[in-house]
Amino acid sequence: MKVVQAMIILLLLAFPYSYFAMFMQYEVDTILGYIISLLILVGVTIWAARQRQFIVFIAGCVLTFVISYAYAGRAHADEWQTMFFSLDPAQFSIAVSAVFIIIASVLFYFLKAKKRSSYYSSRW
């Protein structure tokens, strides 16, 4: 069961969240994509932290970074050139992915299951 959960967490984290958010901003002209991506990423991070899936979490974060960069670098690069401030789509994808990964990493650190305190600290 733990292997199945690890695979589901990895697949959910490997989704190109920053590319999805950029696509939503370009097509619909709304920041709803960033909010949806962040909420899903936070939910999956909470699940991974509760299941103590650190290696899977790191692998998923790397995959979402690489996949988002690959999609943003080749698809719609000419059309999106002036859409995201003064950055090209690949650079903006790197920035958004980095922000998402930092938020998820901090959340994972604070939510991971703590080991019980030792016998000596519980005596006092």
mmCIF file of C-alpha atoms in Angstrom:
data_model
loop_
_atom_site.group_PDB
_atom_site.id
_atom_site.type_symbol
_atom_site.label_atom_id
_atom_site.label_comp_id
_atom_site.label_asym_id
_atom_site.label_seq_id
_atom_site.Cartn_x
_atom_site.Cartn_y
_atom_site.Cartn_z
ATOM 1 C CA MET A 1 0.000 0.000 0.000
ATOM 2 C CA LYS A 2 2.883 2.333 0.793
ATOM 3 C CA VAL A 3 4.334 1.808 -2.693
ATOM 4 C CA VAL A 4 1.002 2.680 -4.301
ATOM 5 C CA GLN A 5 0.763 5.844 -2.205
ATOM 6 C CA ALA A 6 4.323 6.761 -3.151
ATOM 7 C CA MET A 7 3.540 6.349 -6.850
ATOM 8 C CA ILE A 8 0.371 8.451 -6.575
ATOM 9 C CA ILE A 9 2.258 11.185 -4.698
ATOM 10 C CA LEU A 10 5.015 11.123 -7.316
ATOM 11 C CA LEU A 11 2.533 11.357 -10.192
ATOM 12 C CA LEU A 12 0.652 14.222 -8.545
ATOM 13 C CA LEU A 13 3.872 16.109 -7.822
ATOM 14 C CA ALA A 14 5.219 15.516 -11.339
ATOM 15 C CA PHE A 15 2.401 17.525 -12.917
ATOM 16 C CA PRO A 16 3.773 20.741 -14.524
ATOM 17 C CA TYR A 17 2.102 23.167 -12.109
ATOM 18 C CA SER A 18 3.922 26.318 -13.193
ATOM 19 C CA TYR A 19 3.210 25.635 -16.874
ATOM 20 C CA PHE A 20 -0.468 25.029 -16.043
ATOM 21 C CA ALA A 21 -0.610 28.339 -14.168
ATOM 22 C CA MET A 22 1.104 30.195 -17.011
ATOM 23 C CA PHE A 23 -1.229 28.611 -19.557
ATOM 24 C CA MET A 24 -4.282 29.634 -17.525
ATOM 25 C CA GLN A 25 -2.953 33.190 -17.249
ATOM 26 C CA TYR A 26 -2.355 33.385 -20.993
ATOM 27 C CA GLU A 27 -5.595 31.764 -22.141
ATOM 28 C CA VAL A 28 -8.109 33.031 -19.571
ATOM 29 C CA ASP A 29 -6.184 36.073 -18.279
ATOM 30 C CA THR A 30 -6.636 35.136 -14.642
ATOM 31 C CA ILE A 31 -4.401 34.090 -11.772
ATOM 32 C CA LEU A 32 -6.751 31.259 -10.892
ATOM 33 C CA GLY A 33 -4.213 28.778 -12.309
ATOM 34 C CA TYR A 34 -1.604 29.851 -9.762
ATOM 35 C CA ILE A 35 -4.102 29.502 -6.912
ATOM 36 C CA ILE A 36 -5.304 26.070 -8.058
ATOM 37 C CA SER A 37 -1.731 24.882 -8.571
ATOM 38 C CA LEU A 38 -0.665 26.093 -5.165
ATOM 39 C CA LEU A 39 -3.654 24.497 -3.420
ATOM 40 C CA ILE A 40 -3.084 21.138 -5.104
ATOM 41 C CA LEU A 41 0.635 21.307 -4.384
ATOM 42 C CA VAL A 42 -0.026 22.115 -0.719
ATOM 43 C CA GLY A 43 -2.486 19.221 -0.450
ATOM 44 C CA VAL A 44 -0.070 16.728 -1.984
ATOM 45 C CA THR A 45 2.743 18.063 0.205
ATOM 46 C CA ILE A 46 0.662 17.566 3.343
ATOM 47 C CA TRP A 47 -0.126 14.028 2.243
ATOM 48 C CA ALA A 48 3.546 13.286 1.486
ATOM 49 C CA ALA A 49 4.659 14.722 4.829
ATOM 50 C CA ARG A 50 2.116 12.668 6.775
ATOM 51 C CA GLN A 51 3.209 9.515 4.938
ATOM 52 C CA ARG A 52 6.897 10.405 5.495
ATOM 53 C CA GLN A 53 7.691 10.118 1.783
ATOM 54 C CA PHE A 54 10.749 12.399 1.675
ATOM 55 C CA ILE A 55 12.535 10.801 -1.301
ATOM 56 C CA VAL A 56 9.311 10.695 -3.306
ATOM 57 C CA PHE A 57 8.673 14.346 -2.420
ATOM 58 C CA ILE A 58 12.132 15.413 -3.628
ATOM 59 C CA ALA A 59 11.785 13.368 -6.834
ATOM 60 C CA GLY A 60 8.345 14.878 -7.488
ATOM 61 C CA CYS A 61 9.623 18.421 -6.981
ATOM 62 C CA VAL A 62 12.490 17.829 -9.397
ATOM 63 C CA LEU A 63 10.107 16.315 -11.950
ATOM 64 C CA THR A 64 7.628 19.203 -11.749
ATOM 65 C CA PHE A 65 10.511 21.634 -12.230
ATOM 66 C CA VAL A 66 11.929 19.804 -15.254
ATOM 67 C CA ILE A 67 8.575 19.104 -16.921
ATOM 68 C CA SER A 68 7.356 22.685 -16.465
ATOM 69 C CA TYR A 69 10.599 24.022 -17.905
ATOM 70 C CA ALA A 70 10.384 21.666 -20.878
ATOM 71 C CA TYR A 71 6.788 22.623 -21.674
ATOM 72 C CA ALA A 72 7.302 26.365 -21.223
ATOM 73 C CA GLY A 73 10.511 26.363 -23.230
ATOM 74 C CA ARG A 74 9.050 24.914 -26.398
ATOM 75 C CA ALA A 75 5.306 25.440 -26.463
ATOM 76 C CA HIS A 76 3.954 28.890 -27.249
ATOM 77 C CA ALA A 77 7.366 30.485 -26.715
ATOM 78 C CA ASP A 78 6.844 33.060 -29.452
ATOM 79 C CA GLU A 79 3.279 33.918 -28.451
ATOM 80 C CA TRP A 80 4.083 34.248 -24.751
ATOM 81 C CA GLN A 81 7.229 36.352 -25.227
ATOM 82 C CA THR A 82 5.880 39.567 -23.677
ATOM 83 C CA MET A 83 3.204 38.045 -21.454
ATOM 84 C CA PHE A 84 5.234 37.434 -18.295
ATOM 85 C CA PHE A 85 6.893 40.719 -17.374
ATOM 86 C CA SER A 86 10.336 41.012 -18.949
ATOM 87 C CA LEU A 87 11.080 37.280 -18.665
ATOM 88 C CA ASP A 88 10.696 34.733 -21.397
ATOM 89 C CA PRO A 89 8.374 31.791 -20.645
ATOM 90 C CA ALA A 90 11.172 29.387 -19.662
ATOM 91 C CA GLN A 91 12.668 31.874 -17.187
ATOM 92 C CA PHE A 92 9.267 32.645 -15.711
ATOM 93 C CA SER A 93 8.565 28.919 -15.402
ATOM 94 C CA ILE A 94 11.816 28.510 -13.463
ATOM 95 C CA ALA A 95 10.859 31.363 -11.134
ATOM 96 C CA VAL A 96 7.330 30.069 -10.507
ATOM 97 C CA SER A 97 8.553 26.489 -10.024
ATOM 98 C CA ALA A 98 11.180 27.682 -7.562
ATOM 99 C CA VAL A 99 8.571 29.573 -5.541
ATOM 100 C CA PHE A 100 6.228 26.567 -5.547
ATOM 101 C CA ILE A 101 9.046 24.202 -4.499
ATOM 102 C CA ILE A 102 10.220 26.524 -1.710
ATOM 103 C CA ILE A 103 6.687 26.804 -0.322
ATOM 104 C CA ALA A 104 6.200 23.033 -0.539
ATOM 105 C CA SER A 105 9.593 22.314 1.064
ATOM 106 C CA VAL A 106 8.966 24.624 4.003
ATOM 107 C CA LEU A 107 5.522 23.106 4.469
ATOM 108 C CA PHE A 108 6.960 19.579 4.258
ATOM 109 C CA TYR A 109 9.597 20.425 6.867
ATOM 110 C CA PHE A 110 7.055 21.732 9.370
ATOM 111 C CA LEU A 111 4.469 19.002 8.778
ATOM 112 C CA LYS A 112 6.610 15.898 8.703
ATOM 113 C CA ALA A 113 5.777 13.498 11.500
ATOM 114 C CA LYS A 114 8.041 14.087 14.453
ATOM 115 C CA LYS A 115 9.523 11.179 16.335
ATOM 116 C CA ARG A 116 8.450 10.804 19.907
ATOM 117 C CA SER A 117 10.640 12.544 22.419
ATOM 118 C CA SER A 118 13.124 10.423 24.274
ATOM 119 C CA TYR A 119 12.509 8.824 27.639
ATOM 120 C CA TYR A 120 14.647 11.355 29.488
ATOM 121 C CA SER A 121 12.861 14.411 28.197
ATOM 122 C CA SER A 122 9.477 12.951 29.119
ATOM 123 C CA ARG A 123 10.521 12.253 32.706
ATOM 124 C CA TRP A 124 10.792 15.881 33.634
#
